[in-house]
Amino acid sequence: MTSTAEMITRAGSRRPRPRWGDGAATGTAGALKEALVGFARRCYPLRYLGLMMICGILMKPSLVDESASLAPLVKALTAVIFLGLVLAHLARRAALSATLTLFILYRLAYLPPTLLGDGDLLNWGYASVAQVSVLMVIELHVGADEDSRRRLLRVLTDLLLLYLMVNAAMILLGISKDAAAGAQFSQPSYLLGIRTRVTDTIFPATMLAFLYDSTSPRRWGWRSVIAVGSGLLQIASLHVATALVGTAIAAITYVVIALRPHGRGLLSMRAVTVGGLVITLLVVVARIHLLFTSLIEGALGKSLTLTGRTDIWDSALPILADSPLLGHGINHEFGRFVPGADGGLWQAHNQYLQIMHDGGLIAVGLFVALLWVASARMDRSSCDPRARAALTSVYAAMSVMAVSEIYIYNMALFILIPFLASRVPELTGGPRAAETGPIDRSAVR
């Protein structure tokens, strides 16, 4: 006779097993979904995406300007973001730092000559709002907790790395648009613009990657590897001689400062600021580069006119002498720097000449004051040696590269260097994190 226990066992064995789609399967699918969502949130929480969207709008790539539908939309969103940032600053009663105050005055210096010279007022207004907004975002995060500061560094780094990777993919796949400027030239344009504009992002992105990694015990993070690797790939692919020179300067400066991390004397950021001015005078005015004919024509494959830049400088100097104090305003007489040109090439191909043209000696003075104040603050700080080396080396490279290029307009990434330098102790937390005890990095990998 069958026992009660056996009957219960047999009854249990005859119960139908759950099939896919039933409760157990649903539970498995739900657990898998929760795991994936949790992983996504740990890798990139929504608060990161919101900040990245704001920074992406304020620092849009050049390709956006070429879209008839995206360009006005981004400009409208920039105005909304600026208004929100102003209200946030007022709500927190945050005082303006010396660097932000100087930058606002520097941008205002362009307004009078732009109005008097019937320049591009809308361009000045939009660029000013976008650039000031980027700095306001940094100011708001500097005064927040450590997690917010690391989030800011991570978002800025990842945004520029994303631009670099997309741009590299376009170069390798041969995807580009034709960028023509009057009758002067026509060359391919990628996500970040023409070949000489791509380097605007490579150096700041590398700097930010090194800054972010300096907050971690790791000496080399994958962000730094991607920044250096993709940057070198694009510089080599596009054959940008200016960027090759900048790369050599940045590498040498980084190694030297890493060996002597205190940043005094010729290794300080103030020395780099003075050096950038001196080199500009020596090359643009005294033409000292003529002493290095074999290097320029042989190793770099360039003419002694530096691809026509000396002709542009010769045309620019008398124009600057017409209004040295105030300048001529933004985009005044488009293309006037090109000898015998029909328009198209508007820039003076030198950062200080362009600033003087647009805002006169007043703008140049405020710009140098901004660089000096930011440099002095970092020189006095006790920031991590790796952060100091990253900032100073990229600053040195771009200061020399600015002899033949301009880095204060396109996405305004050059302004990140002095501004982050002035805030590096707060952003990176001072001495290396590895020396302050174990820290949980699970939320910021």
Coordinates of C-alpha atoms in Angstrom, one line a residue:
M1 CA 0.0 0.0 0.0
T2 CA 1.3 3.4 -1.0
S3 CA 2.3 5.6 1.9
T4 CA 1.1 9.2 2.2
A5 CA 4.6 10.5 1.7
E6 CA 5.0 8.6 -1.6
M7 CA 1.7 9.9 -2.9
I8 CA 2.8 13.5 -2.1
T9 CA 6.1 12.8 -3.9
R10 CA 4.4 11.4 -7.0
A11 CA 1.9 14.2 -7.1
G12 CA 4.7 16.7 -7.0
S13 CA 6.6 14.9 -9.7
R14 CA 3.5 15.1 -12.0
R15 CA 3.3 18.9 -11.7
P16 CA 4.0 20.6 -15.1
R17 CA 7.4 22.2 -15.2
P18 CA 7.5 25.9 -16.0
R19 CA 8.0 26.6 -19.7
W20 CA 9.8 29.6 -21.2
G21 CA 7.6 32.6 -20.8
D22 CA 6.1 31.4 -17.5
G23 CA 6.9 32.8 -14.1
A24 CA 10.3 31.3 -13.7
A25 CA 11.4 32.4 -17.2
T26 CA 9.9 35.8 -16.5
G27 CA 11.9 36.0 -13.3
T28 CA 15.1 35.1 -15.2
A29 CA 14.4 37.7 -17.9
G30 CA 13.6 40.3 -15.3
A31 CA 16.8 39.5 -13.4
L32 CA 18.8 39.8 -16.6
K33 CA 17.1 43.1 -17.4
E34 CA 17.9 44.5 -14.0
A35 CA 21.5 43.3 -14.3
L36 CA 21.9 45.1 -17.7
V37 CA 20.2 48.2 -16.5
G38 CA 22.3 48.2 -13.3
F39 CA 25.5 47.7 -15.4
A40 CA 24.5 50.6 -17.7
R41 CA 23.8 52.9 -14.8
R42 CA 27.1 52.0 -13.1
C43 CA 29.0 52.6 -16.4
Y44 CA 27.2 55.8 -17.3
P45 CA 24.5 57.0 -14.9
L46 CA 21.8 59.3 -16.3
R47 CA 23.3 62.3 -14.5
Y48 CA 26.4 61.8 -16.6
L49 CA 24.4 61.8 -19.8
G50 CA 22.6 65.0 -18.9
L51 CA 25.9 66.8 -18.3
M52 CA 27.4 65.4 -21.4
M53 CA 24.4 66.7 -23.4
I54 CA 24.9 70.2 -22.0
C55 CA 28.7 70.1 -22.7
G56 CA 28.0 68.7 -26.2
I57 CA 25.7 71.6 -27.1
L58 CA 28.1 74.2 -25.7
M59 CA 31.1 72.6 -27.5
K60 CA 29.6 71.3 -30.6
P61 CA 31.8 69.8 -33.4
S62 CA 32.3 71.8 -36.6
L63 CA 30.1 69.5 -38.6
V64 CA 27.0 70.8 -36.7
D65 CA 27.6 74.3 -38.1
E66 CA 27.2 72.9 -41.6
S67 CA 23.7 71.5 -40.9
A68 CA 20.9 73.9 -41.8
S69 CA 18.6 72.3 -39.3
L70 CA 21.0 71.5 -36.4
A71 CA 22.9 74.8 -36.3
P72 CA 20.0 77.1 -35.3
L73 CA 18.6 74.4 -32.9
V74 CA 21.9 74.2 -31.1
K75 CA 22.2 78.0 -30.8
A76 CA 18.7 78.2 -29.3
L77 CA 19.6 75.4 -26.8
T78 CA 22.8 77.3 -25.9
A79 CA 20.8 80.3 -25.0
V80 CA 18.5 78.2 -22.8
I81 CA 21.5 76.5 -21.1
F82 CA 23.1 79.9 -20.5
L83 CA 20.0 81.3 -18.8
G84 CA 19.8 78.2 -16.6
L85 CA 23.4 78.5 -15.6
V86 CA 22.9 82.2 -14.7
L87 CA 19.9 81.3 -12.5
A88 CA 21.9 78.5 -10.9
H89 CA 24.8 80.9 -10.1
L90 CA 22.3 83.4 -8.6
A91 CA 20.6 80.7 -6.6
R92 CA 23.9 79.5 -5.1
R93 CA 25.2 83.1 -4.8
A94 CA 28.4 81.9 -6.3
A95 CA 31.1 84.5 -6.6
L96 CA 32.8 84.9 -9.9
S97 CA 36.4 83.8 -9.9
A98 CA 39.2 86.0 -11.1
T99 CA 39.7 83.8 -14.2
L100 CA 36.0 83.9 -15.2
T101 CA 35.8 87.6 -14.6
L102 CA 38.8 88.3 -16.8
F103 CA 37.4 86.0 -19.5
I104 CA 34.1 87.9 -19.5
L105 CA 35.9 91.2 -19.7
Y106 CA 38.0 89.7 -22.5
R107 CA 35.0 88.8 -24.5
L108 CA 33.3 92.2 -23.9
A109 CA 36.4 93.8 -25.3
Y110 CA 35.3 92.5 -28.8
L111 CA 31.9 94.3 -28.5
P112 CA 32.8 98.0 -29.2
P113 CA 34.9 97.4 -32.3
T114 CA 32.3 94.9 -33.6
L115 CA 29.6 97.5 -33.2
L116 CA 31.7 100.3 -34.6
G117 CA 33.1 98.3 -37.5
D118 CA 29.7 96.8 -38.5
G119 CA 31.1 93.3 -37.7
D120 CA 29.3 90.0 -37.0
L121 CA 27.5 90.9 -33.8
L122 CA 25.4 87.6 -33.8
N123 CA 28.6 85.6 -34.1
W124 CA 30.2 87.5 -31.2
G125 CA 27.1 87.0 -29.0
Y126 CA 26.7 83.3 -29.6
A127 CA 30.4 82.5 -29.2
S128 CA 30.5 84.6 -26.0
V129 CA 27.5 82.9 -24.5
A130 CA 28.7 79.4 -25.4
Q131 CA 32.2 79.9 -24.0
V132 CA 31.1 81.7 -20.8
S133 CA 28.6 78.9 -20.3
V134 CA 31.4 76.2 -20.5
L135 CA 33.3 78.0 -17.8
M136 CA 30.2 78.5 -15.7
V137 CA 29.6 74.7 -15.8
I138 CA 33.1 74.2 -14.4
E139 CA 32.6 76.9 -11.7
L140 CA 29.4 75.2 -10.5
H141 CA 31.1 71.8 -10.3
V142 CA 34.3 73.1 -8.6
G143 CA 32.2 74.2 -5.6
A144 CA 30.4 70.8 -5.4
D145 CA 31.4 67.5 -3.8
E146 CA 34.2 65.2 -5.0
D147 CA 31.8 63.0 -7.0
S148 CA 30.6 66.1 -9.0
R149 CA 34.1 67.2 -9.7
R150 CA 35.1 63.8 -11.0
R151 CA 31.9 63.6 -13.0
L152 CA 32.8 66.9 -14.7
L153 CA 36.3 65.7 -15.6
R154 CA 34.9 62.4 -16.9
V155 CA 32.2 63.9 -19.0
L156 CA 34.5 66.5 -20.6
T157 CA 37.1 63.8 -21.3
D158 CA 34.6 61.2 -22.7
L159 CA 32.9 63.9 -24.9
L160 CA 36.2 64.9 -26.6
L161 CA 37.3 61.2 -26.9
L162 CA 34.0 60.5 -28.6
Y163 CA 34.6 63.3 -31.0
L164 CA 38.1 62.0 -31.7
M165 CA 37.0 58.4 -32.3
V166 CA 34.2 59.4 -34.7
N167 CA 36.5 61.7 -36.5
A168 CA 39.2 59.0 -36.8
A169 CA 36.6 56.6 -38.2
M170 CA 35.5 59.2 -40.8
I171 CA 39.2 59.6 -41.8
L172 CA 39.8 55.9 -42.1
L173 CA 36.6 55.2 -44.0
G174 CA 37.1 58.2 -46.3
I175 CA 33.8 59.9 -45.1
S176 CA 34.1 63.7 -45.4
K177 CA 32.5 66.8 -46.8
D178 CA 34.1 69.3 -49.2
A179 CA 35.2 72.5 -47.4
A180 CA 35.8 75.3 -49.9
A181 CA 36.7 78.8 -49.1
G182 CA 36.4 81.1 -52.1
A183 CA 39.0 80.4 -54.7
Q184 CA 41.8 79.7 -52.2
F185 CA 41.5 76.1 -51.3
S186 CA 39.2 73.1 -51.1
Q187 CA 39.9 70.2 -48.8
P188 CA 38.0 67.5 -46.9
S189 CA 36.2 68.3 -43.7
Y190 CA 35.3 65.8 -41.0
L191 CA 33.4 65.9 -37.8
L192 CA 35.9 68.3 -36.3
G193 CA 36.5 70.3 -39.4
I194 CA 39.4 70.5 -41.8
R195 CA 42.7 68.9 -41.1
T196 CA 44.2 71.8 -39.1
R197 CA 41.1 72.1 -37.0
V198 CA 41.2 68.4 -35.9
T199 CA 44.2 69.2 -33.7
D200 CA 42.1 71.7 -31.8
T201 CA 40.6 68.7 -30.0
I202 CA 43.5 66.2 -29.9
F203 CA 45.6 68.1 -27.5
P204 CA 42.9 69.2 -25.0
A205 CA 41.4 65.7 -25.1
T206 CA 44.8 64.2 -24.2
M207 CA 45.2 66.8 -21.4
L208 CA 41.8 66.0 -19.9
A209 CA 42.4 62.2 -20.1
F210 CA 45.6 62.6 -18.2
L211 CA 43.9 64.9 -15.7
Y212 CA 41.2 62.4 -15.1
D213 CA 43.7 59.5 -14.7
S214 CA 45.7 61.6 -12.2
T215 CA 42.8 61.3 -9.8
S216 CA 43.2 57.5 -9.9
P217 CA 46.1 55.3 -8.6
R218 CA 46.5 54.0 -12.1
R219 CA 49.4 55.6 -14.0
W220 CA 47.8 54.9 -17.4
G221 CA 44.1 54.6 -17.9
W222 CA 42.3 53.5 -21.1
R223 CA 41.2 57.1 -21.7
S224 CA 44.8 58.3 -21.9
V225 CA 45.7 55.4 -24.3
I226 CA 42.7 56.2 -26.6
A227 CA 43.5 59.9 -26.6
V228 CA 47.2 59.5 -27.4
G229 CA 46.6 56.6 -29.9
S230 CA 43.8 58.2 -31.8
G231 CA 45.5 61.6 -31.8
L232 CA 48.7 60.3 -33.3
L233 CA 46.8 58.3 -35.8
Q234 CA 44.9 61.3 -37.1
I235 CA 48.0 63.6 -37.0
A236 CA 49.9 61.1 -39.1
S237 CA 47.0 60.4 -41.5
L238 CA 46.3 64.1 -42.1
H239 CA 50.0 65.1 -42.2
V240 CA 49.6 68.1 -40.0
A241 CA 53.1 69.5 -39.6
T242 CA 52.1 72.0 -36.9
A243 CA 50.6 69.2 -34.8
L244 CA 53.8 67.1 -35.2
V245 CA 55.8 70.0 -33.8
G246 CA 53.2 70.3 -31.0
T247 CA 53.4 66.6 -30.2
A248 CA 57.2 66.7 -29.9
I249 CA 57.0 69.8 -27.6
A250 CA 54.3 68.2 -25.4
A251 CA 56.1 64.9 -25.1
I252 CA 59.4 66.5 -24.1
T253 CA 57.8 69.0 -21.7
Y254 CA 55.8 66.2 -20.1
V255 CA 58.9 64.0 -19.5
V256 CA 60.9 66.9 -18.1
I257 CA 58.2 68.1 -15.7
A258 CA 57.5 64.5 -14.6
L259 CA 61.2 64.4 -13.6
R260 CA 61.0 67.8 -11.9
P261 CA 57.4 68.0 -10.8
H262 CA 57.4 71.3 -8.8
G263 CA 57.1 73.4 -12.0
R264 CA 59.4 76.2 -11.1
G265 CA 61.4 78.5 -13.3
L266 CA 61.3 77.6 -17.0
L267 CA 59.0 74.7 -16.2
S268 CA 56.2 76.8 -14.8
M269 CA 53.1 77.8 -16.6
R270 CA 54.0 81.5 -16.2
A271 CA 57.2 80.8 -18.1
V272 CA 55.1 79.1 -20.9
T273 CA 52.8 82.2 -21.1
V274 CA 55.8 84.5 -21.5
G275 CA 57.4 82.0 -23.9
G276 CA 54.3 82.0 -26.2
L277 CA 54.4 85.8 -26.5
V278 CA 58.2 85.8 -27.2
I279 CA 58.0 83.1 -29.8
T280 CA 55.2 84.9 -31.6
L281 CA 57.2 88.1 -31.7
L282 CA 60.4 86.3 -32.9
V283 CA 58.6 84.4 -35.7
V284 CA 55.9 86.8 -36.8
V285 CA 57.9 90.0 -36.6
A286 CA 61.6 89.0 -36.5
R287 CA 61.1 85.9 -38.7
I288 CA 63.6 83.9 -36.7
H289 CA 62.4 80.7 -38.4
L290 CA 64.5 81.6 -41.4
L291 CA 67.5 80.4 -39.4
F292 CA 66.0 76.9 -39.5
T293 CA 65.6 76.5 -43.3
S294 CA 66.8 72.9 -43.5
L295 CA 64.5 71.7 -40.7
I296 CA 61.5 73.5 -42.1
E297 CA 62.0 72.5 -45.7
G298 CA 63.6 69.1 -45.1
A299 CA 62.1 67.4 -42.0
L300 CA 58.7 69.2 -42.1
G301 CA 58.4 69.6 -45.9
K302 CA 57.2 73.2 -45.5
S303 CA 58.2 76.3 -47.3
L304 CA 59.8 79.3 -45.5
T305 CA 56.5 81.1 -45.9
L306 CA 55.0 78.4 -43.7
T307 CA 52.4 77.6 -46.3
G308 CA 51.7 81.3 -47.1
R309 CA 51.3 82.4 -43.5
T310 CA 54.1 84.9 -43.7
D311 CA 52.3 86.6 -46.6
I312 CA 49.1 86.7 -44.4
W313 CA 51.1 88.3 -41.5
D314 CA 52.6 90.9 -43.9
S315 CA 49.0 91.8 -44.9
A316 CA 47.7 91.8 -41.3
L317 CA 50.3 94.0 -39.6
P318 CA 49.4 97.2 -41.5
I319 CA 45.7 96.5 -40.9
L320 CA 46.3 96.1 -37.2
A321 CA 48.2 99.4 -37.2
D322 CA 45.0 101.2 -38.4
S323 CA 43.3 100.6 -35.1
P324 CA 45.7 99.1 -32.6
L325 CA 43.8 99.9 -29.4
L326 CA 40.3 98.7 -30.2
G327 CA 40.8 96.5 -33.3
H328 CA 38.3 96.0 -36.1
G329 CA 35.7 93.6 -34.6
I330 CA 34.6 90.1 -35.3
N331 CA 34.6 89.1 -39.0
H332 CA 35.3 92.6 -40.2
E333 CA 35.7 92.7 -44.0
F334 CA 35.7 88.9 -44.4
G335 CA 38.8 87.6 -46.1
R336 CA 40.8 90.9 -45.9
F337 CA 44.0 89.2 -44.7
V338 CA 44.5 87.3 -47.9
P339 CA 46.6 89.3 -50.5
G340 CA 44.5 89.7 -53.6
A341 CA 41.9 87.3 -52.4
D342 CA 38.2 87.3 -53.2
G343 CA 37.2 86.5 -49.7
G344 CA 37.0 83.3 -47.7
L345 CA 40.2 83.1 -45.6
W346 CA 39.4 85.4 -42.7
Q347 CA 42.0 84.5 -40.1
A348 CA 45.4 85.9 -39.5
H349 CA 46.9 82.5 -38.8
N350 CA 48.3 83.7 -35.5
Q351 CA 46.4 83.7 -32.3
Y352 CA 47.7 87.1 -31.0
L353 CA 47.3 88.8 -34.3
Q354 CA 43.8 87.6 -34.6
I355 CA 42.9 88.8 -31.0
M356 CA 44.4 92.2 -31.8
H357 CA 42.5 92.4 -35.0
D358 CA 39.2 91.5 -33.4
G359 CA 39.6 93.4 -30.1
G360 CA 42.8 95.4 -30.2
L361 CA 45.4 95.7 -27.6
I362 CA 42.7 95.9 -24.9
A363 CA 41.6 92.3 -25.8
V364 CA 45.2 91.2 -26.0
G365 CA 46.0 92.6 -22.6
L366 CA 43.0 91.0 -21.0
F367 CA 43.8 87.7 -22.6
V368 CA 47.4 87.7 -21.4
A369 CA 46.1 88.7 -17.9
L370 CA 43.8 85.7 -17.9
L371 CA 46.6 83.4 -18.9
W372 CA 48.9 84.9 -16.3
V373 CA 46.4 84.7 -13.4
A374 CA 45.5 81.1 -14.2
S375 CA 49.1 80.1 -14.6
A376 CA 50.2 81.8 -11.4
R377 CA 47.5 80.0 -9.4
M378 CA 48.5 76.6 -10.7
D379 CA 52.2 77.3 -10.1
R380 CA 51.4 78.0 -6.5
S381 CA 49.2 75.0 -6.1
S382 CA 50.3 71.6 -4.7
C383 CA 48.4 69.6 -7.4
D384 CA 49.3 66.1 -8.5
P385 CA 52.6 66.0 -10.5
R386 CA 50.8 64.2 -13.4
A387 CA 48.1 66.8 -13.5
R388 CA 50.8 69.6 -13.6
A389 CA 52.7 67.8 -16.3
A390 CA 49.6 67.3 -18.4
L391 CA 48.4 70.9 -18.2
T392 CA 51.8 72.5 -18.7
S393 CA 52.9 70.2 -21.6
V394 CA 49.7 70.7 -23.6
Y395 CA 49.8 74.5 -22.8
A396 CA 53.4 74.7 -24.1
A397 CA 52.5 72.8 -27.2
M398 CA 49.5 74.8 -28.1
S399 CA 51.3 78.1 -27.2
V400 CA 53.9 77.3 -29.9
M401 CA 51.3 76.0 -32.4
A402 CA 49.3 79.2 -31.9
V403 CA 52.1 81.0 -33.8
S404 CA 50.6 79.7 -37.0
E405 CA 47.1 78.7 -35.9
I406 CA 44.2 80.1 -33.8
Y407 CA 42.7 78.0 -31.0
I408 CA 40.4 80.5 -29.3
Y409 CA 37.3 80.2 -31.5
N410 CA 36.7 76.7 -32.8
M411 CA 34.9 75.0 -29.9
A412 CA 37.0 77.3 -27.6
L413 CA 38.9 74.3 -26.3
F414 CA 42.1 76.4 -25.7
I415 CA 40.3 78.3 -22.9
L416 CA 39.9 75.0 -21.0
I417 CA 43.7 74.9 -20.4
P418 CA 44.1 78.1 -18.3
F419 CA 40.7 77.7 -16.7
L420 CA 41.2 74.1 -15.6
A421 CA 44.8 75.0 -14.5
S422 CA 43.3 77.7 -12.2
R423 CA 41.0 75.1 -10.6
V424 CA 43.2 72.0 -10.8
P425 CA 43.6 71.6 -7.0
E426 CA 39.9 71.5 -6.5
L427 CA 39.1 69.3 -9.5
T428 CA 41.8 66.7 -8.9
G429 CA 41.8 66.8 -5.1
G430 CA 45.4 67.9 -4.6
P431 CA 48.0 65.1 -4.0
R432 CA 47.7 61.8 -5.7
A433 CA 44.7 59.8 -4.6
A434 CA 46.8 56.7 -4.1
E435 CA 48.6 58.4 -1.3
T436 CA 45.5 59.3 0.7
G437 CA 44.3 55.8 1.4
P438 CA 41.9 53.4 -0.4
I439 CA 39.0 54.9 -2.3
D440 CA 36.0 53.2 -3.8
R441 CA 36.2 53.7 -7.5
S442 CA 33.3 51.5 -8.5
A443 CA 31.1 54.4 -9.4
V444 CA 33.6 56.2 -11.5
R445 CA 35.3 53.5 -13.7

